[in-house]
PDB file of C-alpha atoms and ligand atoms in Angstrom:
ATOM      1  CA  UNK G   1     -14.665  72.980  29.615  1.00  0.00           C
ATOM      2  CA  UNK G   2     -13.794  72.019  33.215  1.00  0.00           C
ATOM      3  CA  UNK G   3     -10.522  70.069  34.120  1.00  0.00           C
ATOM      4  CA  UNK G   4     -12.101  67.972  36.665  1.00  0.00           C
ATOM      5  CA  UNK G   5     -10.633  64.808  37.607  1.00  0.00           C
ATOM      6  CA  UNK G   6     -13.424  62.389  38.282  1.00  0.00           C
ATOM      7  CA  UNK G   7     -11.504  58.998  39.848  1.00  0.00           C
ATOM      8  CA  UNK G   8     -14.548  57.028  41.499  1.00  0.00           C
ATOM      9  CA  UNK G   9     -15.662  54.578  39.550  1.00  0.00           C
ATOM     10  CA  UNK G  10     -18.666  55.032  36.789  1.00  0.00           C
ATOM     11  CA  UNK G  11     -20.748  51.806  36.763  1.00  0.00           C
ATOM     12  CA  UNK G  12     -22.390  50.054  34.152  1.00  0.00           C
ATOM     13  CA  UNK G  13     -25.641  52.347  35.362  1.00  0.00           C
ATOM     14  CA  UNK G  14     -23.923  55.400  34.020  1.00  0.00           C
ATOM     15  CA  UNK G  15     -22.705  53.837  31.282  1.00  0.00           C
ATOM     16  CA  UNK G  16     -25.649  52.896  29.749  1.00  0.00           C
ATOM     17  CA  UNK G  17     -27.035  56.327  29.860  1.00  0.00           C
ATOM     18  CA  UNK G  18     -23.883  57.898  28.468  1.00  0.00           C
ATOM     19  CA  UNK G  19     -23.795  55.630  25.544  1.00  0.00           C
ATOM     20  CA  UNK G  20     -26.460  54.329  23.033  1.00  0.00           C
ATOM     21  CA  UNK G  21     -25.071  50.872  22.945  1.00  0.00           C
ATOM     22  CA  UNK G  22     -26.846  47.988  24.007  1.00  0.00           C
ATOM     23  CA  UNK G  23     -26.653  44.277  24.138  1.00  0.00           C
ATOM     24  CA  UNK G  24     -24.362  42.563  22.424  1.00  0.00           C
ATOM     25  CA  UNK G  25     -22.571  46.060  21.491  1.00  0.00           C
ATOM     26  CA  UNK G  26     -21.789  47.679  25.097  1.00  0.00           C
ATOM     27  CA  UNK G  27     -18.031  46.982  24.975  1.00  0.00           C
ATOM     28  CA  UNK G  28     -16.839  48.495  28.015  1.00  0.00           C
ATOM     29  CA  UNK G  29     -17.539  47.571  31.643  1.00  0.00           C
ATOM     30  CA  UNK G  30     -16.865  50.553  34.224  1.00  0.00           C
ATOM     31  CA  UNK G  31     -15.005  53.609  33.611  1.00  0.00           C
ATOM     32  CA  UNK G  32     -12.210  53.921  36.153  1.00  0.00           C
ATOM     33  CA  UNK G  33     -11.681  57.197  36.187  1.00  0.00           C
ATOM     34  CA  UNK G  34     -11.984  60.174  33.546  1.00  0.00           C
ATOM     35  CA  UNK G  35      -9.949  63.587  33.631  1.00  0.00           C
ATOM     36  CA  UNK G  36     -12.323  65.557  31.641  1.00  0.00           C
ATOM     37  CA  UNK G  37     -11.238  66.857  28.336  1.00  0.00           C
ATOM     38  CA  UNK G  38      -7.965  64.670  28.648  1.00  0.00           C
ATOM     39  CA  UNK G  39      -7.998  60.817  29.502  1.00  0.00           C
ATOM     40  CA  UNK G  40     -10.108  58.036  30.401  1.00  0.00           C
ATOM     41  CA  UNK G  41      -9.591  54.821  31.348  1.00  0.00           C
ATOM     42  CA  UNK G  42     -12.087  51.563  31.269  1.00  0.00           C
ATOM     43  CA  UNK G  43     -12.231  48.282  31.660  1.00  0.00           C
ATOM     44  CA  UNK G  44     -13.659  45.172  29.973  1.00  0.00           C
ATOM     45  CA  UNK G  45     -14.318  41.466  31.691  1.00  0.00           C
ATOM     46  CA  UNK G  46     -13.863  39.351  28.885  1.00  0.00           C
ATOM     47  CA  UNK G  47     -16.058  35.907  29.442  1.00  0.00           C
ATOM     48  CA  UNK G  48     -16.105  33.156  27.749  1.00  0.00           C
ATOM     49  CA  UNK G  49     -19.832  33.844  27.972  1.00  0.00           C
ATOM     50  CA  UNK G  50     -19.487  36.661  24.768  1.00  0.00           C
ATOM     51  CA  UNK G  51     -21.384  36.302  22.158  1.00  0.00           C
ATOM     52  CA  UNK G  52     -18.913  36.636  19.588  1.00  0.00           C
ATOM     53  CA  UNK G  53     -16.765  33.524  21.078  1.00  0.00           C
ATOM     54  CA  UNK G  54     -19.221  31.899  18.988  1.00  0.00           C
ATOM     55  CA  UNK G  55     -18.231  32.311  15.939  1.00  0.00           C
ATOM     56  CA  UNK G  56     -14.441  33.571  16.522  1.00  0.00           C
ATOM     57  CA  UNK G  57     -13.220  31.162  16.634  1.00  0.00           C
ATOM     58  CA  UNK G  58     -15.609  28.004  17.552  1.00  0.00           C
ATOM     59  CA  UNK G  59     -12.605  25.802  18.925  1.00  0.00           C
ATOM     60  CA  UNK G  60     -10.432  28.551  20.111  1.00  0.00           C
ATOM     61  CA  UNK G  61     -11.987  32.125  21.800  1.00  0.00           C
ATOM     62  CA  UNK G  62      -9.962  34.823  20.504  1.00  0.00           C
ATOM     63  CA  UNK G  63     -11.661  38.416  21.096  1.00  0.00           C
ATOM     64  CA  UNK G  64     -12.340  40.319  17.834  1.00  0.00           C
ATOM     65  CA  UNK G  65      -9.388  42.877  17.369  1.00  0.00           C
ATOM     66  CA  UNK G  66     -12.179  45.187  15.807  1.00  0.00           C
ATOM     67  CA  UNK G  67     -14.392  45.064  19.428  1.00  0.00           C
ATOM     68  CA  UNK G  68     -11.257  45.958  21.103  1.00  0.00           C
ATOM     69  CA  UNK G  69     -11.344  49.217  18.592  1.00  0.00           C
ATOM     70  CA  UNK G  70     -15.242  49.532  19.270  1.00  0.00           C
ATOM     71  CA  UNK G  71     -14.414  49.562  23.346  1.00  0.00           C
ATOM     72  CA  UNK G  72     -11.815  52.118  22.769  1.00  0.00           C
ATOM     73  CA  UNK G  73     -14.473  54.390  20.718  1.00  0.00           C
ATOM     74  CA  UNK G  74     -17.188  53.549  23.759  1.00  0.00           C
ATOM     75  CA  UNK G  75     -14.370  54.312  26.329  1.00  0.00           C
ATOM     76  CA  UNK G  76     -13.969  57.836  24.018  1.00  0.00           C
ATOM     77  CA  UNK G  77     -17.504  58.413  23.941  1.00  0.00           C
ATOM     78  CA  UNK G  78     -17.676  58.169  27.641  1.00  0.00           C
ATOM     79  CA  UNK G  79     -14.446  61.124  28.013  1.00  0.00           C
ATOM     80  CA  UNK G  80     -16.308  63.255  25.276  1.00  0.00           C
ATOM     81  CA  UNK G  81     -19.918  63.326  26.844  1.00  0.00           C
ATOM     82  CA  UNK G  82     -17.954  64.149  30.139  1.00  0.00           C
ATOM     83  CA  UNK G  83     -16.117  66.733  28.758  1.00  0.00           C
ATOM     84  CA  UNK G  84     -18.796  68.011  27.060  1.00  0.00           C
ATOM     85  CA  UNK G  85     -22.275  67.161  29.036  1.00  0.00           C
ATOM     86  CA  UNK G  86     -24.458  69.050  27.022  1.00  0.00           C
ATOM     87  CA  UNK G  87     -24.195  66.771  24.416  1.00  0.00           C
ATOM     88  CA  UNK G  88     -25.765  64.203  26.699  1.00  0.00           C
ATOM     89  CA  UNK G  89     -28.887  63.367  25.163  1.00  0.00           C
ATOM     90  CA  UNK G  90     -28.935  65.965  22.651  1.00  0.00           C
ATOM     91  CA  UNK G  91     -25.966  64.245  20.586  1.00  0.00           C
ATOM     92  CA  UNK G  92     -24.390  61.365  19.574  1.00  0.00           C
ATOM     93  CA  UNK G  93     -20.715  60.698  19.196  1.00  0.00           C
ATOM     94  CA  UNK G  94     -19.933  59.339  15.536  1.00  0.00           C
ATOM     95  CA  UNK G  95     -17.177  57.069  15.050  1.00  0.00           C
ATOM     96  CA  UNK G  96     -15.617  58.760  12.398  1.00  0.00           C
ATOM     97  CA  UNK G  97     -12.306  57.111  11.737  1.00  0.00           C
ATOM     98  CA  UNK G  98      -9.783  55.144  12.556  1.00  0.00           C
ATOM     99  CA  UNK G  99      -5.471  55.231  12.097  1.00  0.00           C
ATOM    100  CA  UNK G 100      -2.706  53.117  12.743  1.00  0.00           C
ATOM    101  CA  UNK G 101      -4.872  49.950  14.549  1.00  0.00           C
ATOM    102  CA  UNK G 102      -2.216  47.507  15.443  1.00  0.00           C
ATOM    103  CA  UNK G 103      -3.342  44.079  17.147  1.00  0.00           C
ATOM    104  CA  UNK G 104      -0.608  42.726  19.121  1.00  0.00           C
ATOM    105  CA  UNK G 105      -1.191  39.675  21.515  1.00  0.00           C
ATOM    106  CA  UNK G 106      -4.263  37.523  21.410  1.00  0.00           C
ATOM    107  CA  UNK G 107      -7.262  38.162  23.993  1.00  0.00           C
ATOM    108  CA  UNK G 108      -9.819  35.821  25.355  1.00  0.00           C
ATOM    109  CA  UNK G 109     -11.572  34.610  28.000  1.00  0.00           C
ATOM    110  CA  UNK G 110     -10.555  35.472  31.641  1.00  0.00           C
ATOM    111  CA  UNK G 111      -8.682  38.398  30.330  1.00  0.00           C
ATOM    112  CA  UNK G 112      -9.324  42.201  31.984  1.00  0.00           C
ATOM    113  CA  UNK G 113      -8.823  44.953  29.044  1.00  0.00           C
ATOM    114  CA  UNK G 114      -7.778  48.406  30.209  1.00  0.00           C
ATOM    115  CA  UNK G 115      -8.631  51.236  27.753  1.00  0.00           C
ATOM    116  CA  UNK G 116      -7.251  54.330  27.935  1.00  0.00           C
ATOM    117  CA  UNK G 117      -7.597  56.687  25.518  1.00  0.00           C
ATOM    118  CA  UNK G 118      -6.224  60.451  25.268  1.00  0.00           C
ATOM    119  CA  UNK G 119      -7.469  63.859  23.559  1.00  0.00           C
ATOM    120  CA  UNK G 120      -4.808  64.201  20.853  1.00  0.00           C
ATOM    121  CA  UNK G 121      -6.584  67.132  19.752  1.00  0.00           C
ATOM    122  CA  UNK G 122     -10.203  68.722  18.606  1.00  0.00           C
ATOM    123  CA  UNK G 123      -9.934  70.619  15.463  1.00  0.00           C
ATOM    124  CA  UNK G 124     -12.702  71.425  13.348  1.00  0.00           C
ATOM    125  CA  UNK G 125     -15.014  69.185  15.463  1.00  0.00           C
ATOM    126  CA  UNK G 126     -13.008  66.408  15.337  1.00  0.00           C
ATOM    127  CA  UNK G 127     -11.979  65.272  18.261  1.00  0.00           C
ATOM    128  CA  UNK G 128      -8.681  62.547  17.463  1.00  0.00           C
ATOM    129  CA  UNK G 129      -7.861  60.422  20.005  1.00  0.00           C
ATOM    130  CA  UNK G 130      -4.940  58.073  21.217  1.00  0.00           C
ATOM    131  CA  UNK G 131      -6.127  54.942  22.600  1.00  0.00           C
ATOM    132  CA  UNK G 132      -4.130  51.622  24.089  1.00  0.00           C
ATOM    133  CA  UNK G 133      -5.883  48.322  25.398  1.00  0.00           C
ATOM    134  CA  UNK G 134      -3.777  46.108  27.820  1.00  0.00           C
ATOM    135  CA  UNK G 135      -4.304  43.012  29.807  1.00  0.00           C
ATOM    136  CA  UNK G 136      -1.950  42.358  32.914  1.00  0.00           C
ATOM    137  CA  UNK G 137       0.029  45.065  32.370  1.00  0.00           C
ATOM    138  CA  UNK G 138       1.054  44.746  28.608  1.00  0.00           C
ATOM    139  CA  UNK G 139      -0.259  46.296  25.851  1.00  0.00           C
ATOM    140  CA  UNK G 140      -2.576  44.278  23.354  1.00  0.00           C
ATOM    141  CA  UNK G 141      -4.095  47.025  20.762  1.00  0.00           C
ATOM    142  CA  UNK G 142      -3.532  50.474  20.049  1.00  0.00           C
ATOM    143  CA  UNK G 143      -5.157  53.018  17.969  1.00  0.00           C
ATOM    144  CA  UNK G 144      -6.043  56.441  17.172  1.00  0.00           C
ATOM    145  CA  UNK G 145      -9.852  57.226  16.502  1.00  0.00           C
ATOM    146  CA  UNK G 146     -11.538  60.080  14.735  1.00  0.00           C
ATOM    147  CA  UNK G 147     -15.041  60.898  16.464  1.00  0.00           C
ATOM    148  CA  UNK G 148     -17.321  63.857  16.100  1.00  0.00           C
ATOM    149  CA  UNK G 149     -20.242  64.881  17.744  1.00  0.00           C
ATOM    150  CA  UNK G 150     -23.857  65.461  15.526  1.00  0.00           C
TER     151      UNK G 150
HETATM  152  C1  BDE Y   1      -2.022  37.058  17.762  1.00  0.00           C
HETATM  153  C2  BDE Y   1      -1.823  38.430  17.817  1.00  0.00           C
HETATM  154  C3  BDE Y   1      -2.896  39.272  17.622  1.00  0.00           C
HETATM  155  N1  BDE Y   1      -4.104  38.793  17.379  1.00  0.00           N
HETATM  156  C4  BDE Y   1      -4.313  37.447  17.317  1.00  0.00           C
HETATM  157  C5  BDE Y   1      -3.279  36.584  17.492  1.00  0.00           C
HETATM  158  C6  BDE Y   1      -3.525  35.104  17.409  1.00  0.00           C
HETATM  159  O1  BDE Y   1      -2.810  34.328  17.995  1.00  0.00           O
HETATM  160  N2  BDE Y   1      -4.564  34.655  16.673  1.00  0.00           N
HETATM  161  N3  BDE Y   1      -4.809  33.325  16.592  1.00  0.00           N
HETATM  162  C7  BDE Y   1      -5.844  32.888  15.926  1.00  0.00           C
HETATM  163  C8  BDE Y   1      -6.132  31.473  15.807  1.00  0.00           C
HETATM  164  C9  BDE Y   1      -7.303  31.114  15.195  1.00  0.00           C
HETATM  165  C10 BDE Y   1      -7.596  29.781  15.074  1.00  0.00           C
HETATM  166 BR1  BDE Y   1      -9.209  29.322  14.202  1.00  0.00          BR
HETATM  167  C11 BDE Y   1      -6.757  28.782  15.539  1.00  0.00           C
HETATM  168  O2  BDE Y   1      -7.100  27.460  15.397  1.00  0.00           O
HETATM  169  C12 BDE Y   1      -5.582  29.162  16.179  1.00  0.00           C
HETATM  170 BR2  BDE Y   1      -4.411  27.850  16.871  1.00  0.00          BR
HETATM  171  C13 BDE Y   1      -5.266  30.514  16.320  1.00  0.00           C
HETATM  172  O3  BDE Y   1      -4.107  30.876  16.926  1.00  0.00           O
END
């Protein structure tokens, strides 16, 4: 494993062939910068345009606090594929499961999400990871994700 720092940013491009996701799943934007086999960070746009605005709720926008998890697993993805390329189109990173999810301010349209999630450790396989979402500087979610690679 190499302990490069990549800081440019990865566009939507590189996102898309990182991750499996497509429309309306692809919850992550551009990847700000990753420090391979340690952080990541990633952003969201959230527009009133979303699909999900919809439905939740239809006379006042509140992002889904379980999207915010699914952009922190994307965001994940995106640290474990660089931190482990050959899995790039061999693998796919299984969401595997998820502890102490905590929703703490309300997010909607106009917002910016940062994700950044940490390696809390691999064992077995199982990579666990720490993960935070803000918006202008304070934090909205946090979580820690299971994920394995198969
Ligand atoms: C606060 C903290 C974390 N996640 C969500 C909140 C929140 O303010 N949710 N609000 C939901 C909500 C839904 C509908 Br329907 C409504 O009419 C209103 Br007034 C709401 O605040």
């Amino acid at each position: 494993m190499s302990d490069a720092i990549i800081p440019e940013n990865i566009d939507i491009n590189e996102i898309l062939r990182l991750l499996p996701h497509r429309y309306p799943f692809v919850m992550i934007d551009r990847v700000l910068s990753v420090d391979v086999g340690k952080h990541v960070e990633a952003l969201k746009n959230v527009s009133i345009n979303e699909p999900f605005f919809q439905g939740h709720f239809p006379e006042k926008p509140i992002m889904p606090g379980v999207l915010m998890l699914e952009g922190m697993a994307q965001a994940g993805g995106i640290l474990a594929f660089y931190s482990q390329p050959e899995n790039i189109g061999t693998k796919l990173l299984y969401f595997a499961g998820i502890d102490k999810a905590r929703f703490r301010k309300p997010v909607g349209p106009g917002d910016q999400i940062i994700y950044r999630v940490e390696v809390l450790k691999i064992k077995r396989g199982i990579w666990k990871l720490g993960a935070t979402a803000n918006v202008d500087g304070q934090k909205v979610a946090e979580a820690e994700l299971m994920a394995a690679f198969g």
